[in-house]
Amino acid sequence: MGNSTRHTGRWTLEDRFAAPWHYLPVEVGPGTAGLRVELDYERAGVAVLDLGCLGPNGFRGWSGGARESFVITREAATPGYLPGELEAGTWQVMIGVHRVPPDGVRYQVTAEALPRTGALTGGAGSAGAELQTPPAPPSRADRPARRPLPASEGRRWLAGDLHAHTVHSDGVLTVSELAVLAVERGLDFIAVTDHNTVSHHAELPAAARRYGITLLPGQEVTTDGGHAGALGDTGWIDFRRPPDDWLDATEAGGGLLSINHPFAGPVSWVHPMRRRPPLVEVWHWSWLDLRWTTPLGWWQAWDPTAIPVGGSDWHRPGSDAPLGRPTTWVQCTGTEPGDVLDGLRAGLVAISAERDGPLLLRHEGDFVAIDADGLTLAGPQGPCARIRGDRARLTAKPGPHRLLDASEATLALTR
């Protein structure tokens, strides 16, 4: 038998006012093979509690409100959590006091530290999701043909999505299943940006090789005051710190930070920052009516020099937007994650509503409008030209430009 710890009580509004995260200690002895934690709380009203874990040496996982239990062993862990040695000492179960009704929320946390993994039973499971048999790679016929697009010498345009989730947070697909879906939708890259965790990063290289797609490590740093996409193999970004620290840590790790869906109802961006991140997710599924100019106005007011990107925020079928809608195009010298980051950093980016829809690119001092016959080119001062033909060239001008349909809905965007 191992050690068992139980914490019970009631979280109140005063607890939420004091801090958004609270910590419950769990003692783990030498030689412990596995740790199982279960959270139970009253679901009445608006109550939402988040769940995570810190070991003596730092971060060991986060699942937010997506899970009520987790298991960590040396060899495997519940998605969202990091497998590895269970160092002896005081561990902390992190509780995010996300939503608390006026009369509080009663809770119970039970933790078991056991010397044998065979004793770990229960709903959390002891193995990572990717230990199941991965799906077969799609056939060549199942992958849409690449679009022939004009690019600078030594570069080509890659189609991708910079915002997607898996079972490592609140998505429904494993990393492998997400990679297959991306290939079938004709994407060349996706950023896997699970909430407040990097447990999925270890699975990306093998899945990328197996399915022939670039999988960019990411983390959606997620708080009440807004979400940000940390793109690149930056290590875990501590979401409990101020956003300026997220930017510093992402840059120190060689990555890029994006302000995600800044105008998305209750998850809009309200954090102050001393410096502006280099990217803004201007195009997100929350741009519900493409005739609106709200996203463009927010971008120009926040930082007109920021590089606009798009993301579907894909979680599951029938929710949010289909993977790759919108499509972010990045002009790259290669297909490694670092090549995509370099293209983003250089601002070699365009966005289209659909992977196969109208597209507006900058090339050799011109705009090139592709599959856009009859659409209108609009710049900072408004509509300025009608597109004629399936591949039209127009003299490029400074500033953001869009392709509009007859209703003035945006179908493509370039910086």
mmCIF file of C-alpha atoms in Angstrom:
data_model
loop_
_atom_site.group_PDB
_atom_site.id
_atom_site.type_symbol
_atom_site.label_atom_id
_atom_site.label_comp_id
_atom_site.label_asym_id
_atom_site.label_seq_id
_atom_site.Cartn_x
_atom_site.Cartn_y
_atom_site.Cartn_z
ATOM 1 C CA MET A 1 0.000 0.000 0.000
ATOM 2 C CA GLY A 2 1.088 3.549 -0.583
ATOM 3 C CA ASN A 3 0.332 6.930 0.891
ATOM 4 C CA SER A 4 -3.148 8.420 0.550
ATOM 5 C CA THR A 5 -4.017 12.094 1.024
ATOM 6 C CA ARG A 6 -7.451 13.675 1.115
ATOM 7 C CA HIS A 7 -8.357 17.358 1.077
ATOM 8 C CA THR A 8 -11.936 18.552 1.522
ATOM 9 C CA GLY A 9 -13.473 21.962 1.902
ATOM 10 C CA ARG A 10 -15.343 24.743 0.140
ATOM 11 C CA TRP A 11 -13.892 27.250 -2.292
ATOM 12 C CA THR A 12 -15.515 30.645 -1.952
ATOM 13 C CA LEU A 13 -15.595 33.881 -3.895
ATOM 14 C CA GLU A 14 -13.101 35.240 -1.359
ATOM 15 C CA ASP A 15 -10.692 32.435 -2.365
ATOM 16 C CA ARG A 16 -11.136 33.436 -6.005
ATOM 17 C CA PHE A 17 -10.543 37.090 -5.151
ATOM 18 C CA ALA A 18 -7.321 36.135 -3.321
ATOM 19 C CA ALA A 19 -5.849 34.109 -6.215
ATOM 20 C CA PRO A 20 -7.054 32.242 -9.300
ATOM 21 C CA TRP A 21 -4.945 29.171 -8.391
ATOM 22 C CA HIS A 22 -4.627 27.313 -5.106
ATOM 23 C CA TYR A 23 -2.370 24.429 -4.064
ATOM 24 C CA LEU A 24 -3.034 21.273 -2.052
ATOM 25 C CA PRO A 25 0.072 19.397 -0.795
ATOM 26 C CA VAL A 26 0.653 15.682 -1.396
ATOM 27 C CA GLU A 27 3.632 13.808 0.052
ATOM 28 C CA VAL A 28 5.395 11.390 -2.304
ATOM 29 C CA GLY A 29 7.889 9.026 -0.757
ATOM 30 C CA PRO A 30 11.083 7.531 -2.228
ATOM 31 C CA GLY A 31 10.473 4.699 -4.682
ATOM 32 C CA THR A 32 6.951 5.792 -5.611
ATOM 33 C CA ALA A 33 5.945 4.296 -8.970
ATOM 34 C CA GLY A 34 2.790 6.253 -9.653
ATOM 35 C CA LEU A 35 0.535 9.056 -8.487
ATOM 36 C CA ARG A 36 -3.214 9.139 -8.978
ATOM 37 C CA VAL A 37 -5.292 12.244 -8.194
ATOM 38 C CA GLU A 38 -9.076 12.602 -8.359
ATOM 39 C CA LEU A 39 -11.134 15.785 -7.996
ATOM 40 C CA ASP A 40 -14.811 15.813 -7.108
ATOM 41 C CA TYR A 41 -16.899 18.945 -6.626
ATOM 42 C CA GLU A 42 -20.460 20.231 -6.720
ATOM 43 C CA ARG A 43 -21.518 21.011 -10.278
ATOM 44 C CA ALA A 44 -24.445 23.221 -9.320
ATOM 45 C CA GLY A 45 -24.701 26.682 -10.862
ATOM 46 C CA VAL A 46 -21.670 28.147 -12.569
ATOM 47 C CA ALA A 47 -19.044 26.145 -10.645
ATOM 48 C CA VAL A 48 -15.928 25.202 -12.652
ATOM 49 C CA LEU A 49 -12.692 24.002 -11.058
ATOM 50 C CA ASP A 50 -9.491 23.381 -13.036
ATOM 51 C CA LEU A 51 -6.951 20.656 -12.279
ATOM 52 C CA GLY A 52 -3.158 20.526 -12.565
ATOM 53 C CA CYS A 53 -0.005 19.310 -10.862
ATOM 54 C CA LEU A 54 3.416 20.529 -9.735
ATOM 55 C CA GLY A 55 6.241 18.253 -8.574
ATOM 56 C CA PRO A 56 9.142 19.322 -6.384
ATOM 57 C CA ASN A 57 11.089 20.073 -9.574
ATOM 58 C CA GLY A 58 8.320 22.007 -11.303
ATOM 59 C CA PHE A 59 5.441 21.546 -13.765
ATOM 60 C CA ARG A 60 4.004 18.043 -14.232
ATOM 61 C CA GLY A 61 0.731 18.735 -15.996
ATOM 62 C CA TRP A 62 -2.499 20.619 -16.505
ATOM 63 C CA SER A 63 -5.920 19.604 -17.775
ATOM 64 C CA GLY A 64 -7.999 22.590 -16.707
ATOM 65 C CA GLY A 65 -11.685 21.737 -16.595
ATOM 66 C CA ALA A 66 -11.352 18.939 -19.165
ATOM 67 C CA ARG A 67 -10.554 16.196 -16.610
ATOM 68 C CA GLU A 68 -11.436 15.270 -13.057
ATOM 69 C CA SER A 69 -8.502 12.892 -12.483
ATOM 70 C CA PHE A 70 -5.022 12.045 -13.683
ATOM 71 C CA VAL A 71 -2.289 9.446 -13.309
ATOM 72 C CA ILE A 72 1.469 10.002 -13.578
ATOM 73 C CA THR A 73 3.958 7.124 -13.724
ATOM 74 C CA ARG A 74 7.564 6.794 -14.816
ATOM 75 C CA GLU A 75 6.617 5.430 -18.235
ATOM 76 C CA ALA A 76 3.320 7.147 -19.089
ATOM 77 C CA ALA A 77 0.759 9.673 -17.936
ATOM 78 C CA THR A 78 -2.749 10.879 -18.560
ATOM 79 C CA PRO A 79 -2.724 13.256 -21.565
ATOM 80 C CA GLY A 80 -1.876 16.747 -20.378
ATOM 81 C CA TYR A 81 0.597 15.400 -17.792
ATOM 82 C CA LEU A 82 4.304 14.571 -18.027
ATOM 83 C CA PRO A 83 5.505 11.038 -17.382
ATOM 84 C CA GLY A 84 8.812 10.472 -15.621
ATOM 85 C CA GLU A 85 10.425 9.880 -12.291
ATOM 86 C CA LEU A 86 8.233 10.709 -9.314
ATOM 87 C CA GLU A 87 10.728 12.587 -7.201
ATOM 88 C CA ALA A 88 10.302 12.268 -3.464
ATOM 89 C CA GLY A 89 9.003 15.298 -1.613
ATOM 90 C CA THR A 90 5.977 17.555 -1.492
ATOM 91 C CA TRP A 91 3.896 17.661 -4.660
ATOM 92 C CA GLN A 92 1.130 20.188 -5.232
ATOM 93 C CA VAL A 93 -2.267 19.559 -6.767
ATOM 94 C CA MET A 94 -3.124 22.819 -8.533
ATOM 95 C CA ILE A 95 -6.760 23.875 -8.377
ATOM 96 C CA GLY A 96 -7.887 26.660 -10.645
ATOM 97 C CA VAL A 97 -10.823 28.402 -8.975
ATOM 98 C CA HIS A 98 -12.249 29.306 -12.345
ATOM 99 C CA ARG A 99 -15.943 29.868 -11.619
ATOM 100 C CA VAL A 100 -17.411 29.999 -8.110
ATOM 101 C CA PRO A 101 -21.122 30.521 -7.310
ATOM 102 C CA PRO A 102 -22.042 33.052 -4.600
ATOM 103 C CA ASP A 103 -22.465 30.354 -1.940
ATOM 104 C CA GLY A 104 -19.156 28.646 -2.847
ATOM 105 C CA VAL A 105 -18.390 25.170 -4.153
ATOM 106 C CA ARG A 106 -17.674 22.125 -2.011
ATOM 107 C CA TYR A 107 -14.786 19.911 -3.197
ATOM 108 C CA GLN A 108 -12.781 16.800 -2.396
ATOM 109 C CA VAL A 109 -9.325 15.902 -3.714
ATOM 110 C CA THR A 110 -7.959 12.395 -3.186
ATOM 111 C CA ALA A 111 -4.347 11.540 -4.020
ATOM 112 C CA GLU A 112 -2.655 8.132 -3.900
ATOM 113 C CA ALA A 113 1.099 7.634 -4.177
ATOM 114 C CA LEU A 114 1.689 3.924 -4.756
ATOM 115 C CA PRO A 115 4.841 1.771 -5.023
ATOM 116 C CA ARG A 116 3.466 -0.334 -7.910
ATOM 117 C CA THR A 117 1.773 0.907 -11.075
ATOM 118 C CA GLY A 118 -0.441 -2.176 -11.047
ATOM 119 C CA ALA A 119 -2.218 -0.687 -8.032
ATOM 120 C CA LEU A 120 -3.206 2.364 -10.053
ATOM 121 C CA THR A 121 -6.732 1.753 -11.221
ATOM 122 C CA GLY A 122 -9.563 4.110 -11.958
ATOM 123 C CA GLY A 123 -10.869 6.510 -14.519
ATOM 124 C CA ALA A 124 -7.724 8.477 -15.279
ATOM 125 C CA GLY A 125 -5.812 5.599 -16.808
ATOM 126 C CA SER A 126 -2.074 5.129 -16.520
ATOM 127 C CA ALA A 127 -1.046 5.259 -20.161
ATOM 128 C CA GLY A 128 -0.797 8.127 -22.601
ATOM 129 C CA ALA A 129 -3.333 8.286 -25.393
ATOM 130 C CA GLU A 130 -0.721 7.688 -28.097
ATOM 131 C CA LEU A 131 0.057 4.187 -26.764
ATOM 132 C CA GLN A 132 -2.997 2.959 -28.665
ATOM 133 C CA THR A 133 -2.447 1.794 -32.235
ATOM 134 C CA PRO A 134 -2.058 4.942 -34.372
ATOM 135 C CA PRO A 135 -4.096 5.289 -37.563
ATOM 136 C CA ALA A 136 -2.547 4.382 -40.892
ATOM 137 C CA PRO A 137 -1.162 7.233 -43.013
ATOM 138 C CA PRO A 138 -3.601 8.528 -45.639
ATOM 139 C CA SER A 139 -2.986 7.315 -49.168
ATOM 140 C CA ARG A 140 -1.598 9.706 -51.754
ATOM 141 C CA ALA A 141 -5.068 9.882 -53.301
ATOM 142 C CA ASP A 142 -6.506 11.109 -50.011
ATOM 143 C CA ARG A 143 -4.261 14.169 -49.920
ATOM 144 C CA PRO A 144 -5.404 17.150 -51.996
ATOM 145 C CA ALA A 145 -2.917 18.395 -54.571
ATOM 146 C CA ARG A 146 -0.717 21.332 -53.641
ATOM 147 C CA ARG A 147 -1.725 24.661 -55.119
ATOM 148 C CA PRO A 148 0.801 26.134 -57.592
ATOM 149 C CA LEU A 149 1.597 29.505 -56.030
ATOM 150 C CA PRO A 150 4.247 32.098 -56.986
ATOM 151 C CA ALA A 151 7.052 32.300 -54.423
ATOM 152 C CA SER A 152 10.530 33.760 -54.074
ATOM 153 C CA GLU A 153 13.459 31.650 -55.230
ATOM 154 C CA GLY A 154 14.172 28.849 -52.809
ATOM 155 C CA ARG A 155 10.831 29.220 -51.056
ATOM 156 C CA ARG A 156 7.328 27.820 -51.362
ATOM 157 C CA TRP A 157 3.988 28.551 -49.751
ATOM 158 C CA LEU A 158 2.848 26.074 -47.115
ATOM 159 C CA ALA A 159 -0.786 25.840 -46.041
ATOM 160 C CA GLY A 160 -1.463 25.472 -42.354
ATOM 161 C CA ASP A 161 -3.413 26.106 -39.191
ATOM 162 C CA LEU A 162 -1.772 27.740 -36.170
ATOM 163 C CA HIS A 163 -4.364 26.806 -33.539
ATOM 164 C CA ALA A 164 -5.566 23.242 -32.823
ATOM 165 C CA HIS A 165 -6.146 21.025 -29.777
ATOM 166 C CA THR A 166 -5.858 17.319 -28.924
ATOM 167 C CA VAL A 167 -6.730 14.993 -26.042
ATOM 168 C CA HIS A 168 -3.811 16.580 -24.177
ATOM 169 C CA SER A 169 -6.244 19.368 -23.266
ATOM 170 C CA ASP A 170 -9.893 19.578 -24.333
ATOM 171 C CA GLY A 171 -9.783 18.164 -27.870
ATOM 172 C CA VAL A 172 -11.096 14.747 -28.894
ATOM 173 C CA LEU A 173 -8.331 13.482 -31.213
ATOM 174 C CA THR A 174 -4.896 12.128 -30.415
ATOM 175 C CA VAL A 175 -1.875 13.796 -32.003
ATOM 176 C CA SER A 176 -1.806 11.083 -34.670
ATOM 177 C CA GLU A 177 -5.501 11.435 -35.458
ATOM 178 C CA LEU A 178 -5.154 15.206 -35.733
ATOM 179 C CA ALA A 179 -2.192 14.804 -38.097
ATOM 180 C CA VAL A 180 -4.223 12.468 -40.338
ATOM 181 C CA LEU A 181 -7.122 14.931 -40.433
ATOM 182 C CA ALA A 182 -4.745 17.762 -41.374
ATOM 183 C CA VAL A 183 -3.220 15.723 -44.212
ATOM 184 C CA GLU A 184 -6.655 14.820 -45.545
ATOM 185 C CA ARG A 185 -7.599 18.505 -45.529
ATOM 186 C CA GLY A 186 -4.553 19.394 -47.624
ATOM 187 C CA LEU A 187 -2.555 21.153 -44.926
ATOM 188 C CA ASP A 188 1.246 21.168 -44.884
ATOM 189 C CA PHE A 189 1.589 22.160 -41.217
ATOM 190 C CA ILE A 190 -0.389 22.608 -38.041
ATOM 191 C CA ALA A 191 0.560 24.045 -34.673
ATOM 192 C CA VAL A 192 -0.635 21.810 -31.838
ATOM 193 C CA THR A 193 -1.472 24.299 -29.095
ATOM 194 C CA ASP A 194 -2.996 22.503 -26.136
ATOM 195 C CA HIS A 195 -4.047 24.596 -23.149
ATOM 196 C CA ASN A 196 -1.356 25.354 -20.549
ATOM 197 C CA THR A 197 0.600 22.133 -21.172
ATOM 198 C CA VAL A 198 3.414 20.778 -23.339
ATOM 199 C CA SER A 199 2.798 17.066 -22.753
ATOM 200 C CA HIS A 200 1.927 16.652 -26.445
ATOM 201 C CA HIS A 201 5.321 17.938 -27.625
ATOM 202 C CA ALA A 202 7.041 14.576 -27.143
ATOM 203 C CA GLU A 203 4.671 12.917 -29.621
ATOM 204 C CA LEU A 204 4.999 15.435 -32.454
ATOM 205 C CA PRO A 205 8.258 14.373 -34.199
ATOM 206 C CA ALA A 206 7.235 10.722 -34.679
ATOM 207 C CA ALA A 207 3.736 11.653 -35.855
ATOM 208 C CA ALA A 208 5.166 14.246 -38.263
ATOM 209 C CA ARG A 209 7.436 11.627 -39.847
ATOM 210 C CA ARG A 210 4.720 8.985 -40.006
ATOM 211 C CA TYR A 211 2.144 11.193 -41.707
ATOM 212 C CA GLY A 212 4.342 13.508 -43.756
ATOM 213 C CA ILE A 213 3.233 16.774 -42.194
ATOM 214 C CA THR A 214 4.968 19.503 -40.203
ATOM 215 C CA LEU A 215 3.761 19.543 -36.594
ATOM 216 C CA LEU A 216 4.739 22.757 -34.869
ATOM 217 C CA PRO A 217 5.030 22.571 -31.061
ATOM 218 C CA GLY A 218 2.789 25.056 -29.316
ATOM 219 C CA GLN A 219 0.988 25.943 -26.112
ATOM 220 C CA GLU A 220 -2.136 28.024 -25.757
ATOM 221 C CA VAL A 221 -1.420 30.034 -22.633
ATOM 222 C CA THR A 222 -4.923 30.253 -21.216
ATOM 223 C CA THR A 223 -6.248 32.631 -18.542
ATOM 224 C CA ASP A 224 -9.428 34.539 -17.705
ATOM 225 C CA GLY A 225 -7.909 37.687 -19.209
ATOM 226 C CA GLY A 226 -7.129 36.194 -22.601
ATOM 227 C CA HIS A 227 -5.323 33.441 -24.476
ATOM 228 C CA ALA A 228 -1.972 33.534 -26.280
ATOM 229 C CA GLY A 229 -0.324 31.040 -28.623
ATOM 230 C CA ALA A 230 3.314 30.278 -27.770
ATOM 231 C CA LEU A 231 4.654 28.734 -30.992
ATOM 232 C CA GLY A 232 7.868 26.716 -31.009
ATOM 233 C CA ASP A 233 9.666 24.263 -28.760
ATOM 234 C CA THR A 234 9.970 26.833 -25.983
ATOM 235 C CA GLY A 235 9.400 24.627 -22.966
ATOM 236 C CA TRP A 236 6.440 25.157 -20.671
ATOM 237 C CA ILE A 237 5.228 28.753 -20.415
ATOM 238 C CA ASP A 238 3.973 29.485 -16.900
ATOM 239 C CA PHE A 239 0.442 30.784 -17.405
ATOM 240 C CA ARG A 240 0.350 32.039 -13.808
ATOM 241 C CA ARG A 241 2.874 34.759 -14.661
ATOM 242 C CA PRO A 242 1.974 38.116 -16.315
ATOM 243 C CA PRO A 243 1.726 38.116 -20.133
ATOM 244 C CA ASP A 244 4.946 40.109 -20.507
ATOM 245 C CA ASP A 245 6.705 37.117 -18.930
ATOM 246 C CA TRP A 246 5.063 34.831 -21.482
ATOM 247 C CA LEU A 247 6.526 36.959 -24.238
ATOM 248 C CA ASP A 248 9.986 36.990 -22.654
ATOM 249 C CA ALA A 249 9.980 33.215 -22.111
ATOM 250 C CA THR A 250 8.727 32.471 -25.623
ATOM 251 C CA GLU A 251 11.398 34.672 -27.194
ATOM 252 C CA ALA A 252 14.093 33.153 -24.961
ATOM 253 C CA GLY A 253 13.054 29.721 -26.247
ATOM 254 C CA GLY A 254 13.295 30.812 -29.892
ATOM 255 C CA GLY A 255 9.527 30.928 -30.410
ATOM 256 C CA LEU A 256 6.850 33.435 -31.373
ATOM 257 C CA LEU A 257 3.893 34.603 -29.290
ATOM 258 C CA SER A 258 0.477 35.365 -30.753
ATOM 259 C CA ILE A 259 -2.472 37.097 -29.150
ATOM 260 C CA ASN A 260 -5.232 34.552 -29.803
ATOM 261 C CA HIS A 261 -8.858 35.417 -30.700
ATOM 262 C CA PRO A 262 -8.562 38.902 -29.133
ATOM 263 C CA PHE A 263 -12.224 39.788 -29.807
ATOM 264 C CA ALA A 264 -14.043 36.561 -28.849
ATOM 265 C CA GLY A 265 -16.761 37.301 -26.311
ATOM 266 C CA PRO A 266 -15.867 36.175 -22.757
ATOM 267 C CA VAL A 267 -12.405 34.994 -23.825
ATOM 268 C CA SER A 268 -11.376 38.276 -25.470
ATOM 269 C CA TRP A 269 -7.974 39.775 -24.708
ATOM 270 C CA VAL A 270 -8.004 42.284 -21.823
ATOM 271 C CA HIS A 271 -4.465 41.902 -20.407
ATOM 272 C CA PRO A 272 -2.207 44.988 -20.466
ATOM 273 C CA MET A 273 1.297 44.490 -21.866
ATOM 274 C CA ARG A 274 4.431 46.639 -21.913
ATOM 275 C CA ARG A 275 5.502 45.172 -25.289
ATOM 276 C CA ARG A 276 3.457 43.841 -28.152
ATOM 277 C CA PRO A 277 3.914 40.224 -29.318
ATOM 278 C CA PRO A 278 4.895 39.773 -32.962
ATOM 279 C CA LEU A 279 1.729 37.904 -34.026
ATOM 280 C CA VAL A 280 -2.020 38.516 -33.739
ATOM 281 C CA GLU A 281 -4.650 35.896 -34.548
ATOM 282 C CA VAL A 282 -6.686 38.336 -36.603
ATOM 283 C CA TRP A 283 -8.692 35.555 -38.278
ATOM 284 C CA HIS A 284 -10.387 33.093 -35.923
ATOM 285 C CA TRP A 285 -13.716 31.293 -36.132
ATOM 286 C CA SER A 286 -15.155 33.965 -33.815
ATOM 287 C CA TRP A 287 -15.074 36.302 -36.845
ATOM 288 C CA LEU A 288 -18.653 35.109 -37.278
ATOM 289 C CA ASP A 289 -19.625 37.511 -40.059
ATOM 290 C CA LEU A 290 -16.837 38.157 -42.552
ATOM 291 C CA ARG A 291 -18.441 41.507 -43.429
ATOM 292 C CA TRP A 292 -17.455 42.789 -39.970
ATOM 293 C CA THR A 293 -14.306 44.893 -39.765
ATOM 294 C CA THR A 294 -13.971 44.489 -35.982
ATOM 295 C CA PRO A 295 -10.956 42.126 -36.226
ATOM 296 C CA LEU A 296 -9.147 44.545 -38.515
ATOM 297 C CA GLY A 297 -9.925 47.487 -36.253
ATOM 298 C CA TRP A 298 -8.626 45.649 -33.177
ATOM 299 C CA TRP A 299 -5.436 44.662 -34.993
ATOM 300 C CA GLN A 300 -4.741 48.209 -36.181
ATOM 301 C CA ALA A 301 -5.466 49.697 -32.752
ATOM 302 C CA TRP A 302 -3.373 47.096 -30.867
ATOM 303 C CA ASP A 303 -0.329 47.108 -33.170
ATOM 304 C CA PRO A 304 -0.533 47.676 -36.937
ATOM 305 C CA THR A 305 2.997 46.245 -37.310
ATOM 306 C CA ALA A 306 1.948 42.888 -35.825
ATOM 307 C CA ILE A 307 1.869 39.994 -38.283
ATOM 308 C CA PRO A 308 -1.679 38.702 -38.821
ATOM 309 C CA VAL A 309 -2.253 34.950 -38.614
ATOM 310 C CA GLY A 310 -5.263 32.661 -38.627
ATOM 311 C CA GLY A 311 -6.378 29.679 -36.593
ATOM 312 C CA SER A 312 -9.397 27.406 -36.535
ATOM 313 C CA ASP A 313 -9.140 26.651 -32.786
ATOM 314 C CA TRP A 314 -10.173 23.114 -33.710
ATOM 315 C CA HIS A 315 -11.367 20.834 -30.879
ATOM 316 C CA ARG A 316 -13.928 18.415 -32.306
ATOM 317 C CA PRO A 317 -16.308 17.953 -35.250
ATOM 318 C CA GLY A 318 -19.241 20.321 -35.129
ATOM 319 C CA SER A 319 -17.515 22.730 -32.740
ATOM 320 C CA ASP A 320 -15.537 25.878 -33.548
ATOM 321 C CA ALA A 321 -14.400 25.686 -37.201
ATOM 322 C CA PRO A 322 -13.150 22.844 -39.413
ATOM 323 C CA LEU A 323 -9.401 22.326 -39.243
ATOM 324 C CA GLY A 324 -7.682 24.711 -41.660
ATOM 325 C CA ARG A 325 -10.529 27.215 -41.821
ATOM 326 C CA PRO A 326 -9.113 29.792 -42.108
ATOM 327 C CA THR A 327 -5.861 28.713 -43.754
ATOM 328 C CA THR A 328 -2.637 30.489 -42.843
ATOM 329 C CA TRP A 329 -0.114 30.455 -45.707
ATOM 330 C CA VAL A 330 3.569 30.872 -44.848
ATOM 331 C CA GLN A 331 6.350 31.234 -47.421
ATOM 332 C CA CYS A 332 9.152 28.923 -46.247
ATOM 333 C CA THR A 333 12.580 27.674 -47.313
ATOM 334 C CA GLY A 334 11.842 24.173 -46.002
ATOM 335 C CA THR A 335 9.319 22.089 -44.131
ATOM 336 C CA GLU A 336 10.794 21.873 -40.635
ATOM 337 C CA PRO A 337 9.037 23.620 -37.723
ATOM 338 C CA GLY A 338 11.895 26.142 -37.635
ATOM 339 C CA ASP A 339 11.274 26.984 -41.305
ATOM 340 C CA VAL A 340 7.638 27.808 -40.553
ATOM 341 C CA LEU A 341 8.691 29.963 -37.595
ATOM 342 C CA ASP A 342 11.234 31.784 -39.773
ATOM 343 C CA GLY A 343 8.588 32.523 -42.401
ATOM 344 C CA LEU A 344 6.206 33.805 -39.758
ATOM 345 C CA ARG A 345 8.945 35.909 -38.164
ATOM 346 C CA ALA A 346 9.686 37.485 -41.552
ATOM 347 C CA GLY A 347 6.017 38.297 -42.117
ATOM 348 C CA LEU A 348 5.764 36.124 -45.231
ATOM 349 C CA VAL A 349 2.146 35.330 -44.476
ATOM 350 C CA ALA A 350 -1.255 35.374 -46.157
ATOM 351 C CA ILE A 351 -4.639 34.121 -44.929
ATOM 352 C CA SER A 352 -7.557 32.674 -46.873
ATOM 353 C CA ALA A 353 -11.021 31.690 -45.712
ATOM 354 C CA GLU A 354 -10.585 28.248 -47.271
ATOM 355 C CA ARG A 355 -7.559 26.196 -48.261
ATOM 356 C CA ASP A 356 -8.792 26.090 -51.878
ATOM 357 C CA GLY A 357 -10.487 29.487 -51.892
ATOM 358 C CA PRO A 358 -9.441 32.897 -53.228
ATOM 359 C CA LEU A 359 -5.956 33.949 -52.138
ATOM 360 C CA LEU A 360 -4.049 37.248 -52.132
ATOM 361 C CA LEU A 361 -0.225 37.147 -52.080
ATOM 362 C CA ARG A 362 2.603 39.661 -52.333
ATOM 363 C CA HIS A 363 5.194 38.666 -54.945
ATOM 364 C CA GLU A 364 7.981 40.689 -56.607
ATOM 365 C CA GLY A 365 6.385 44.048 -55.844
ATOM 366 C CA ASP A 366 2.926 42.987 -56.993
ATOM 367 C CA PHE A 367 -0.227 41.603 -55.551
ATOM 368 C CA VAL A 368 -1.151 38.244 -57.048
ATOM 369 C CA ALA A 369 -4.843 37.390 -56.696
ATOM 370 C CA ILE A 370 -5.506 33.693 -57.289
ATOM 371 C CA ASP A 371 -8.885 32.109 -58.028
ATOM 372 C CA ALA A 372 -10.448 35.502 -57.310
ATOM 373 C CA ASP A 373 -12.101 36.501 -60.605
ATOM 374 C CA GLY A 374 -14.778 39.128 -59.983
ATOM 375 C CA LEU A 375 -13.760 39.897 -56.406
ATOM 376 C CA THR A 376 -12.795 43.357 -55.177
ATOM 377 C CA LEU A 377 -9.366 44.345 -53.845
ATOM 378 C CA ALA A 378 -9.669 46.602 -50.794
ATOM 379 C CA GLY A 379 -6.886 48.431 -48.956
ATOM 380 C CA PRO A 380 -6.644 50.747 -45.967
ATOM 381 C CA GLN A 381 -8.622 53.413 -47.816
ATOM 382 C CA GLY A 382 -11.334 51.034 -49.034
ATOM 383 C CA PRO A 383 -12.109 49.238 -52.331
ATOM 384 C CA CYS A 384 -9.536 49.996 -55.007
ATOM 385 C CA ALA A 385 -9.690 47.455 -57.893
ATOM 386 C CA ARG A 386 -11.722 44.688 -59.487
ATOM 387 C CA ILE A 387 -9.972 41.341 -59.997
ATOM 388 C CA ARG A 388 -10.073 40.005 -63.552
ATOM 389 C CA GLY A 389 -9.079 36.402 -64.249
ATOM 390 C CA ASP A 390 -8.007 33.461 -62.109
ATOM 391 C CA ARG A 391 -4.447 34.760 -61.647
ATOM 392 C CA ALA A 392 -4.305 38.544 -61.702
ATOM 393 C CA ARG A 393 -1.304 40.796 -60.952
ATOM 394 C CA LEU A 394 -1.726 44.305 -59.584
ATOM 395 C CA THR A 395 0.829 46.772 -58.336
ATOM 396 C CA ALA A 396 1.197 46.250 -54.604
ATOM 397 C CA LYS A 397 0.638 49.074 -52.148
ATOM 398 C CA PRO A 398 1.539 49.357 -48.453
ATOM 399 C CA GLY A 399 -0.772 48.228 -45.701
ATOM 400 C CA PRO A 400 -3.207 45.370 -45.198
ATOM 401 C CA HIS A 401 -5.279 44.415 -48.220
ATOM 402 C CA ARG A 402 -8.232 42.084 -48.618
ATOM 403 C CA LEU A 403 -10.286 40.328 -51.268
ATOM 404 C CA LEU A 404 -14.014 41.014 -50.859
ATOM 405 C CA ASP A 405 -17.045 39.368 -52.416
ATOM 406 C CA ALA A 406 -20.150 41.263 -53.541
ATOM 407 C CA SER A 407 -21.424 41.460 -49.952
ATOM 408 C CA GLU A 408 -18.049 42.865 -48.833
ATOM 409 C CA ALA A 409 -17.230 39.721 -46.888
ATOM 410 C CA THR A 410 -13.471 39.133 -46.525
ATOM 411 C CA LEU A 411 -12.270 36.009 -48.358
ATOM 412 C CA ALA A 412 -8.504 36.634 -48.236
ATOM 413 C CA LEU A 413 -6.090 38.877 -46.343
ATOM 414 C CA THR A 414 -2.448 39.874 -46.688
ATOM 415 C CA ARG A 415 -0.276 42.282 -44.749
#
